[in-house]
């Protein structure tokens, strides 16, 4: 049967469903350059509008998965799993979970992305370790899993290249935000990677792509159904992303925290997410029958240090200096490190993950565009999380800033700068009036509480003179992180971290 | 202020409105090739989804109108009006109305399109008269109006070229069907043409682009408001297009009918539409205060023959042989003309204009694609309209077919063919089993009523074996027109022709 792209666009525009054959024809013709970008763009927007049902999503996913190589881990003698996160702030889960699973006898094969926007990427975190070079060679990934049960590579253009092409078009046509398109993009890569089971960490909340639980649940269900429909056992865990995960935001800081966690000294929430995701995927992969047993097995890999050994092994296999993980002082350090004291007494009621992620990005920890380079050492370390009591003047968070990175008026009194001087080439300087004092090295500066109470958060931020949204990025980093905190006079209990599991 | 196309696409996708400045930037950047087709295509689909409000539509229209030349008819001593039809079957209104208005002292300046699909174009009709050459020169249009108050030219690429570009993209991305986009496309050309007032004939019904009254009313209102917002007095008349307008469908046949109408011998419905549109635009242009007076003035131009003289004058000015209009036997004739008898006694309850238009297109009267050439002489002449009583065996319609054009099984008994033989190169022959007998010249053939009752119309058409919609085009022409008729045993009153007027 022959089709015309314009008829299929009209069909979707009018809310009708496509046959599997029609989807295969449309996407295939696009990838063969027989359907132009402008017709695909119109179709993608019609899909944002009308959606795709399970059958259509499956057909699309299979075309994308089949557009390049498909790896296989058959006959490895152990199950090989894959893991995907929809992206959060401070999300170093892969660096903790993968070694735990490997130590528990489960293979982990992960093609990972680089970070874009306020969420980080595992590849960027790994590459912040001196010496690490990530491979994009699919055969090397398979060989590495065979050899040491754990391998993390950068997304290979040989796997699901059709998804890469479609995503690039979605990115510039505002058609990213569609549950079936997101689901097909994620799952096409998982299918091509060829693992035996997949666990999806679907983040929900202010710092996540999915802001609310119903939408996150919908996405999770779409992906799990999609996996099941192509015989790829898939489980999704919905985890809270209102405050950053753990305490560290920024590449080196997160590597440190991952290593600390595998040595039993990490934050509770990070470990909890890893145990939840890990136990689910062990059961989904058929490696364990009981989730509590899987959980205990995984917890033991931390207690007995075997998981940490697997992280060292992974890093060494990528050419990295594994000594850095045992002695984190060897990791790159930011030239300017400053503790920011709490402006008030109280219980932390909330820490806005999005604001923290954006602040870290402004420090240079993330990319605003794909062309940006990142500074591995910079970032933010929270000294208090939701539920903690803080006294006025106690450190609330620590800023790790690079030379010349944005700084700002968290004090009206200029202070002498140690280490390399701030060269003043950061973004904050678009508006020189806002640049009063650079953040200085390891010397806390008293905050003028009348100027920066923090209590009102963003609502009390200095009024924007233009009202345009770029102003957000001009606000000094420290002020932005201070404004991310919400306070309570009475004790605050931490809400549950795992919101739902979709099997 | 600077914009990014992707942000504006997202803004529209999320249902927000654009500022005038944003619209001007987006469309301007597109026309300067700074925004690519694929981003514009995504935006257009988002507009189909979310719409544009009056302010956005006005901003878009003004950018398109300002993308080329703008004509002016100031100081002409008489008002100059423009007329637009959204397209119907058998719609030769312009050929009748323009001479009537000219005879009543009103200037008419019309840039007209060619036909595409089942609706015809005024330019194609005019060019079916031997010798007629249509101009696309805007200056010639202005000069011709100055000289003889009436001029019809083919759409000039110098006027609103931006609309032409945008329309070409809409055409291939299934984004034509959007009321604000249609309204802005129509009105941008009207603004550029520069007339003092505009009358819009918005067709409603099975044979029209707008199938139902609420949608047609919405479009009419959008266009009238748009005209008013740019100080271009505009009136819209919603007219019924369930059965074809008049009796003739096909270019020469419609020219004949237009000439007959201006000689007082045309069908009532055609004259009625012309009087309604003409009286409305005379009042809208400020040439008359009273609609009944305007109507009487226009009716008199037919009675006294002055309108017909203006048609002769128009045709002669375009190089055409005006004698053809007084002696229509001089017009091109189809080689095969056959009366098709009624398969039954009864009152005609409905004649499906869309089916008639498609049948005429299959005969070669219209274009399926822009590259198709048309045969001026072919078409269909209805011998009965809604409300008429017909006896079995009486002529129901007449087919004017060209040599080698589609023919088909309206009889199971092959008949000898006069004139040029059917060469069998028509579309119907894709399925040779359906090709039983060519239509023969001027020799009525009895129809086997057991095979083609016509009573059930399309519902009783031979069952499609594939169910695909192309099958529609494979059905022989005669069968298709027979199936367009609905019958009643009791008298049927004709519904009103003018459904609403939007001022």
mmCIF file of C-alpha atoms in Angstrom, chain B residues 6-248:
data_model
loop_
_atom_site.group_PDB
_atom_site.id
_atom_site.type_symbol
_atom_site.label_atom_id
_atom_site.label_comp_id
_atom_site.label_asym_id
_atom_site.label_seq_id
_atom_site.Cartn_x
_atom_site.Cartn_y
_atom_site.Cartn_z
ATOM 1 C CA UNK B 6 11.109 27.287 19.094
ATOM 2 C CA UNK B 7 9.846 29.393 22.021
ATOM 3 C CA UNK B 8 6.998 30.801 19.942
ATOM 4 C CA UNK B 9 6.047 27.308 18.749
ATOM 5 C CA UNK B 10 5.973 26.127 22.368
ATOM 6 C CA UNK B 11 3.938 29.195 23.358
ATOM 7 C CA UNK B 12 1.290 28.396 20.749
ATOM 8 C CA UNK B 13 1.432 24.656 21.502
ATOM 9 C CA UNK B 14 0.626 25.465 25.122
ATOM 10 C CA UNK B 15 -2.348 27.605 24.095
ATOM 11 C CA UNK B 16 -0.886 31.024 24.833
ATOM 12 C CA UNK B 17 -1.328 34.086 22.646
ATOM 13 C CA UNK B 18 1.420 35.846 20.739
ATOM 14 C CA UNK B 19 2.007 39.573 20.847
ATOM 15 C CA UNK B 20 1.653 41.449 17.556
ATOM 16 C CA UNK B 21 5.408 41.936 17.658
ATOM 17 C CA UNK B 22 6.032 38.208 18.047
ATOM 18 C CA UNK B 23 3.792 37.366 15.061
ATOM 19 C CA UNK B 24 5.474 40.024 12.956
ATOM 20 C CA UNK B 25 8.864 38.660 13.906
ATOM 21 C CA UNK B 26 7.969 35.013 13.237
ATOM 22 C CA UNK B 27 6.308 35.490 9.854
ATOM 23 C CA UNK B 28 8.826 38.124 8.789
ATOM 24 C CA UNK B 29 11.741 35.857 9.716
ATOM 25 C CA UNK B 30 10.115 32.971 7.838
ATOM 26 C CA UNK B 31 9.681 35.067 4.703
ATOM 27 C CA UNK B 32 13.320 36.211 5.008
ATOM 28 C CA UNK B 33 14.366 32.519 5.215
ATOM 29 C CA UNK B 34 15.616 32.983 8.766
ATOM 30 C CA UNK B 35 13.083 30.519 10.158
ATOM 31 C CA UNK B 36 13.055 27.165 8.340
ATOM 32 C CA UNK B 37 10.016 25.423 6.876
ATOM 33 C CA UNK B 38 10.048 22.750 9.586
ATOM 34 C CA UNK B 39 9.630 25.263 12.392
ATOM 35 C CA UNK B 40 6.893 27.093 10.491
ATOM 36 C CA UNK B 41 5.159 23.744 9.820
ATOM 37 C CA UNK B 42 5.153 22.900 13.535
ATOM 38 C CA UNK B 43 3.814 26.384 14.339
ATOM 39 C CA UNK B 44 1.078 26.050 11.708
ATOM 40 C CA UNK B 45 -0.065 22.743 13.196
ATOM 41 C CA UNK B 46 -0.022 24.304 16.656
ATOM 42 C CA UNK B 47 -2.265 27.057 15.211
ATOM 43 C CA UNK B 48 -4.635 24.424 13.778
ATOM 44 C CA UNK B 49 -4.763 23.047 17.319
ATOM 45 C CA UNK B 50 -4.929 26.179 19.458
ATOM 46 C CA UNK B 51 -6.170 28.826 17.029
ATOM 47 C CA UNK B 52 -5.320 32.505 16.787
ATOM 48 C CA UNK B 53 -7.390 35.241 18.362
ATOM 49 C CA UNK B 54 -8.566 38.319 16.467
ATOM 50 C CA UNK B 55 -5.456 40.319 17.335
ATOM 51 C CA UNK B 56 -3.078 37.550 16.300
ATOM 52 C CA UNK B 57 -5.029 36.953 13.086
ATOM 53 C CA UNK B 58 -4.919 40.649 12.259
ATOM 54 C CA UNK B 59 -1.161 40.835 12.872
ATOM 55 C CA UNK B 60 -0.575 37.782 10.671
ATOM 56 C CA UNK B 61 -2.832 39.153 7.926
ATOM 57 C CA UNK B 62 -1.075 42.506 7.874
ATOM 58 C CA UNK B 63 2.365 40.894 7.574
ATOM 59 C CA UNK B 64 1.139 38.800 4.627
ATOM 60 C CA UNK B 65 -0.675 41.747 2.989
ATOM 61 C CA UNK B 66 2.458 43.851 3.356
ATOM 62 C CA UNK B 67 4.765 41.215 1.884
ATOM 63 C CA UNK B 68 4.322 42.567 -1.675
ATOM 64 C CA UNK B 69 2.650 45.366 -3.607
ATOM 65 C CA UNK B 70 -0.570 47.034 -2.512
ATOM 66 C CA UNK B 71 -2.858 48.383 -5.220
ATOM 67 C CA UNK B 72 -5.069 51.422 -4.853
ATOM 68 C CA UNK B 73 -8.249 52.517 -6.588
ATOM 69 C CA UNK B 74 -8.458 55.898 -4.929
ATOM 70 C CA UNK B 75 -9.916 58.797 -6.893
ATOM 71 C CA UNK B 76 -11.661 56.550 -9.398
ATOM 72 C CA UNK B 77 -14.994 58.355 -8.965
ATOM 73 C CA UNK B 78 -16.789 55.083 -8.255
ATOM 74 C CA UNK B 79 -16.400 52.506 -5.515
ATOM 75 C CA UNK B 80 -14.361 49.459 -6.440
ATOM 76 C CA UNK B 81 -15.337 46.185 -4.815
ATOM 77 C CA UNK B 82 -13.808 42.733 -4.615
ATOM 78 C CA UNK B 83 -15.542 39.404 -4.243
ATOM 79 C CA UNK B 84 -14.391 36.061 -2.934
ATOM 80 C CA UNK B 85 -16.032 32.659 -2.820
ATOM 81 C CA UNK B 86 -14.841 29.867 -0.581
ATOM 82 C CA UNK B 87 -15.546 27.526 -3.487
ATOM 83 C CA UNK B 88 -18.487 25.470 -4.588
ATOM 84 C CA UNK B 89 -19.638 23.175 -7.351
ATOM 85 C CA UNK B 90 -21.116 24.927 -10.391
ATOM 86 C CA UNK B 91 -20.139 28.276 -8.892
ATOM 87 C CA UNK B 92 -20.039 30.723 -11.816
ATOM 88 C CA UNK B 93 -21.225 33.599 -9.625
ATOM 89 C CA UNK B 94 -18.364 35.970 -10.474
ATOM 90 C CA UNK B 95 -19.108 35.772 -14.200
ATOM 91 C CA UNK B 96 -22.667 36.908 -13.525
ATOM 92 C CA UNK B 97 -22.236 39.247 -10.575
ATOM 93 C CA UNK B 98 -19.246 41.284 -11.803
ATOM 94 C CA UNK B 99 -20.992 42.453 -15.021
ATOM 95 C CA UNK B 100 -24.170 43.237 -13.029
ATOM 96 C CA UNK B 101 -22.200 45.408 -10.595
ATOM 97 C CA UNK B 102 -20.290 47.118 -13.410
ATOM 98 C CA UNK B 103 -23.602 47.858 -15.127
ATOM 99 C CA UNK B 104 -24.866 49.313 -11.857
ATOM 100 C CA UNK B 105 -21.925 51.698 -11.724
ATOM 101 C CA UNK B 106 -19.746 49.776 -9.306
ATOM 102 C CA UNK B 107 -16.131 48.945 -10.096
ATOM 103 C CA UNK B 108 -15.055 45.333 -9.705
ATOM 104 C CA UNK B 109 -11.396 44.386 -9.345
ATOM 105 C CA UNK B 110 -10.822 40.718 -8.821
ATOM 106 C CA UNK B 111 -7.693 38.650 -8.633
ATOM 107 C CA UNK B 112 -9.010 35.138 -9.099
ATOM 108 C CA UNK B 113 -7.607 31.685 -8.657
ATOM 109 C CA UNK B 114 -7.569 28.560 -10.741
ATOM 110 C CA UNK B 115 -9.642 25.608 -9.682
ATOM 111 C CA UNK B 116 -8.249 22.719 -7.680
ATOM 112 C CA UNK B 117 -10.186 19.692 -6.578
ATOM 113 C CA UNK B 118 -13.929 19.530 -7.108
ATOM 114 C CA UNK B 119 -14.477 23.303 -7.121
ATOM 115 C CA UNK B 120 -13.818 25.360 -10.252
ATOM 116 C CA UNK B 121 -11.925 28.597 -10.713
ATOM 117 C CA UNK B 122 -13.148 31.704 -12.503
ATOM 118 C CA UNK B 123 -9.912 31.940 -14.493
ATOM 119 C CA UNK B 124 -10.403 28.426 -15.896
ATOM 120 C CA UNK B 125 -13.948 29.289 -16.876
ATOM 121 C CA UNK B 126 -12.902 32.501 -18.655
ATOM 122 C CA UNK B 127 -10.067 30.719 -20.426
ATOM 123 C CA UNK B 128 -12.525 28.190 -21.849
ATOM 124 C CA UNK B 129 -13.715 31.006 -24.144
ATOM 125 C CA UNK B 130 -11.637 30.973 -27.346
ATOM 126 C CA UNK B 131 -9.011 33.705 -27.367
ATOM 127 C CA UNK B 132 -9.158 34.668 -23.693
ATOM 128 C CA UNK B 133 -5.777 35.298 -22.121
ATOM 129 C CA UNK B 134 -5.758 36.231 -18.447
ATOM 130 C CA UNK B 135 -3.238 38.714 -17.174
ATOM 131 C CA UNK B 136 -1.422 38.593 -13.879
ATOM 132 C CA UNK B 137 -0.219 42.191 -14.167
ATOM 133 C CA UNK B 138 -1.504 44.259 -11.223
ATOM 134 C CA UNK B 139 -1.024 47.533 -13.135
ATOM 135 C CA UNK B 140 -3.108 46.188 -16.012
ATOM 136 C CA UNK B 141 -5.816 45.304 -13.503
ATOM 137 C CA UNK B 142 -5.908 48.846 -12.152
ATOM 138 C CA UNK B 143 -5.892 50.320 -15.679
ATOM 139 C CA UNK B 144 -8.674 47.996 -16.820
ATOM 140 C CA UNK B 145 -10.872 48.938 -13.873
ATOM 141 C CA UNK B 146 -10.258 52.608 -14.636
ATOM 142 C CA UNK B 147 -11.236 52.018 -18.264
ATOM 143 C CA UNK B 148 -14.274 49.727 -18.040
ATOM 144 C CA UNK B 149 -15.025 49.365 -14.315
ATOM 145 C CA UNK B 150 -14.531 45.599 -14.429
ATOM 146 C CA UNK B 151 -11.380 43.509 -14.503
ATOM 147 C CA UNK B 152 -10.570 39.954 -13.574
ATOM 148 C CA UNK B 153 -6.965 38.824 -13.462
ATOM 149 C CA UNK B 154 -5.192 35.715 -12.282
ATOM 150 C CA UNK B 155 -3.677 35.990 -8.808
ATOM 151 C CA UNK B 156 -0.459 37.978 -9.159
ATOM 152 C CA UNK B 157 2.674 36.765 -7.389
ATOM 153 C CA UNK B 158 3.435 40.452 -6.767
ATOM 154 C CA UNK B 159 0.490 40.716 -4.356
ATOM 155 C CA UNK B 160 0.809 39.111 -0.904
ATOM 156 C CA UNK B 161 3.604 36.748 -1.998
ATOM 157 C CA UNK B 162 4.018 35.781 1.647
ATOM 158 C CA UNK B 163 0.572 34.262 1.602
ATOM 159 C CA UNK B 164 1.549 32.238 -1.445
ATOM 160 C CA UNK B 165 4.592 30.872 0.351
ATOM 161 C CA UNK B 166 2.732 30.109 3.529
ATOM 162 C CA UNK B 167 -0.134 28.502 1.630
ATOM 163 C CA UNK B 168 2.241 26.241 -0.297
ATOM 164 C CA UNK B 169 3.627 24.996 3.022
ATOM 165 C CA UNK B 170 0.133 24.584 4.520
ATOM 166 C CA UNK B 171 -0.915 22.606 1.467
ATOM 167 C CA UNK B 172 1.719 19.903 2.032
ATOM 168 C CA UNK B 173 1.532 19.849 5.841
ATOM 169 C CA UNK B 174 -2.244 19.402 6.249
ATOM 170 C CA UNK B 175 -2.548 22.789 7.913
ATOM 171 C CA UNK B 176 -5.009 24.375 5.476
ATOM 172 C CA UNK B 177 -8.033 23.647 7.653
ATOM 173 C CA UNK B 178 -7.767 26.409 10.247
ATOM 174 C CA UNK B 179 -10.246 29.264 10.384
ATOM 175 C CA UNK B 180 -7.746 31.984 11.335
ATOM 176 C CA UNK B 181 -5.272 30.753 8.713
ATOM 177 C CA UNK B 182 -7.967 30.667 6.003
ATOM 178 C CA UNK B 183 -9.246 34.078 7.062
ATOM 179 C CA UNK B 184 -5.787 35.628 7.034
ATOM 180 C CA UNK B 185 -4.955 34.085 3.672
ATOM 181 C CA UNK B 186 -8.145 35.364 2.013
ATOM 182 C CA UNK B 187 -8.084 38.791 3.603
ATOM 183 C CA UNK B 188 -4.358 39.418 3.072
ATOM 184 C CA UNK B 189 -4.968 39.179 -0.678
ATOM 185 C CA UNK B 190 -8.057 41.374 -0.473
ATOM 186 C CA UNK B 191 -6.119 44.013 1.472
ATOM 187 C CA UNK B 192 -3.280 43.913 -1.066
ATOM 188 C CA UNK B 193 -5.724 44.192 -3.981
ATOM 189 C CA UNK B 194 -6.891 47.454 -2.484
ATOM 190 C CA UNK B 195 -10.640 47.438 -3.216
ATOM 191 C CA UNK B 196 -12.908 49.716 -1.156
ATOM 192 C CA UNK B 197 -15.213 46.917 -0.022
ATOM 193 C CA UNK B 198 -15.320 43.142 -0.109
ATOM 194 C CA UNK B 199 -18.147 40.637 -0.334
ATOM 195 C CA UNK B 200 -17.456 37.067 0.715
ATOM 196 C CA UNK B 201 -19.590 34.203 -0.530
ATOM 197 C CA UNK B 202 -19.121 31.593 2.172
ATOM 198 C CA UNK B 203 -20.485 28.317 0.849
ATOM 199 C CA UNK B 204 -21.963 25.877 3.340
ATOM 200 C CA UNK B 205 -22.813 22.266 2.767
ATOM 201 C CA UNK B 206 -21.812 18.936 1.301
ATOM 202 C CA UNK B 207 -20.165 20.486 -1.770
ATOM 203 C CA UNK B 208 -18.342 23.207 0.145
ATOM 204 C CA UNK B 209 -15.175 23.433 2.172
ATOM 205 C CA UNK B 210 -17.329 24.339 5.187
ATOM 206 C CA UNK B 211 -19.691 21.449 5.757
ATOM 207 C CA UNK B 212 -21.773 22.951 8.529
ATOM 208 C CA UNK B 213 -23.306 26.299 9.374
ATOM 209 C CA UNK B 214 -21.556 26.957 12.726
ATOM 210 C CA UNK B 215 -18.090 26.515 11.195
ATOM 211 C CA UNK B 216 -19.027 28.629 8.166
ATOM 212 C CA UNK B 217 -20.420 31.327 10.433
ATOM 213 C CA UNK B 218 -17.205 31.278 12.453
ATOM 214 C CA UNK B 219 -15.091 31.696 9.316
ATOM 215 C CA UNK B 220 -17.359 34.440 7.968
ATOM 216 C CA UNK B 221 -17.232 36.315 11.247
ATOM 217 C CA UNK B 222 -13.452 36.005 11.434
ATOM 218 C CA UNK B 223 -13.076 37.458 7.942
ATOM 219 C CA UNK B 224 -15.617 40.252 8.454
ATOM 220 C CA UNK B 225 -14.026 41.253 11.777
ATOM 221 C CA UNK B 226 -10.625 41.127 10.130
ATOM 222 C CA UNK B 227 -11.770 43.417 7.311
ATOM 223 C CA UNK B 228 -13.301 45.840 9.772
ATOM 224 C CA UNK B 229 -10.156 45.849 11.923
ATOM 225 C CA UNK B 230 -8.102 47.065 8.947
ATOM 226 C CA UNK B 231 -10.733 49.558 7.710
ATOM 227 C CA UNK B 232 -11.745 47.382 4.765
ATOM 228 C CA UNK B 233 -15.585 47.194 4.839
ATOM 229 C CA UNK B 234 -16.430 43.526 4.438
ATOM 230 C CA UNK B 235 -19.680 41.600 4.298
ATOM 231 C CA UNK B 236 -20.152 37.836 4.175
ATOM 232 C CA UNK B 237 -23.151 35.974 2.796
ATOM 233 C CA UNK B 238 -23.489 32.329 3.746
ATOM 234 C CA UNK B 239 -25.057 30.418 0.860
ATOM 235 C CA UNK B 240 -26.140 26.820 0.627
ATOM 236 C CA UNK B 241 -23.909 24.442 -1.335
ATOM 237 C CA UNK B 242 -25.627 21.099 -0.861
ATOM 238 C CA UNK B 243 -26.665 20.751 -4.491
ATOM 239 C CA UNK B 244 -24.616 22.373 -7.279
ATOM 240 C CA UNK B 245 -25.344 26.056 -7.949
ATOM 241 C CA UNK B 246 -27.335 26.330 -11.173
ATOM 242 C CA UNK B 247 -27.382 23.343 -13.499
ATOM 243 C CA UNK B 248 -24.008 23.446 -15.230
#
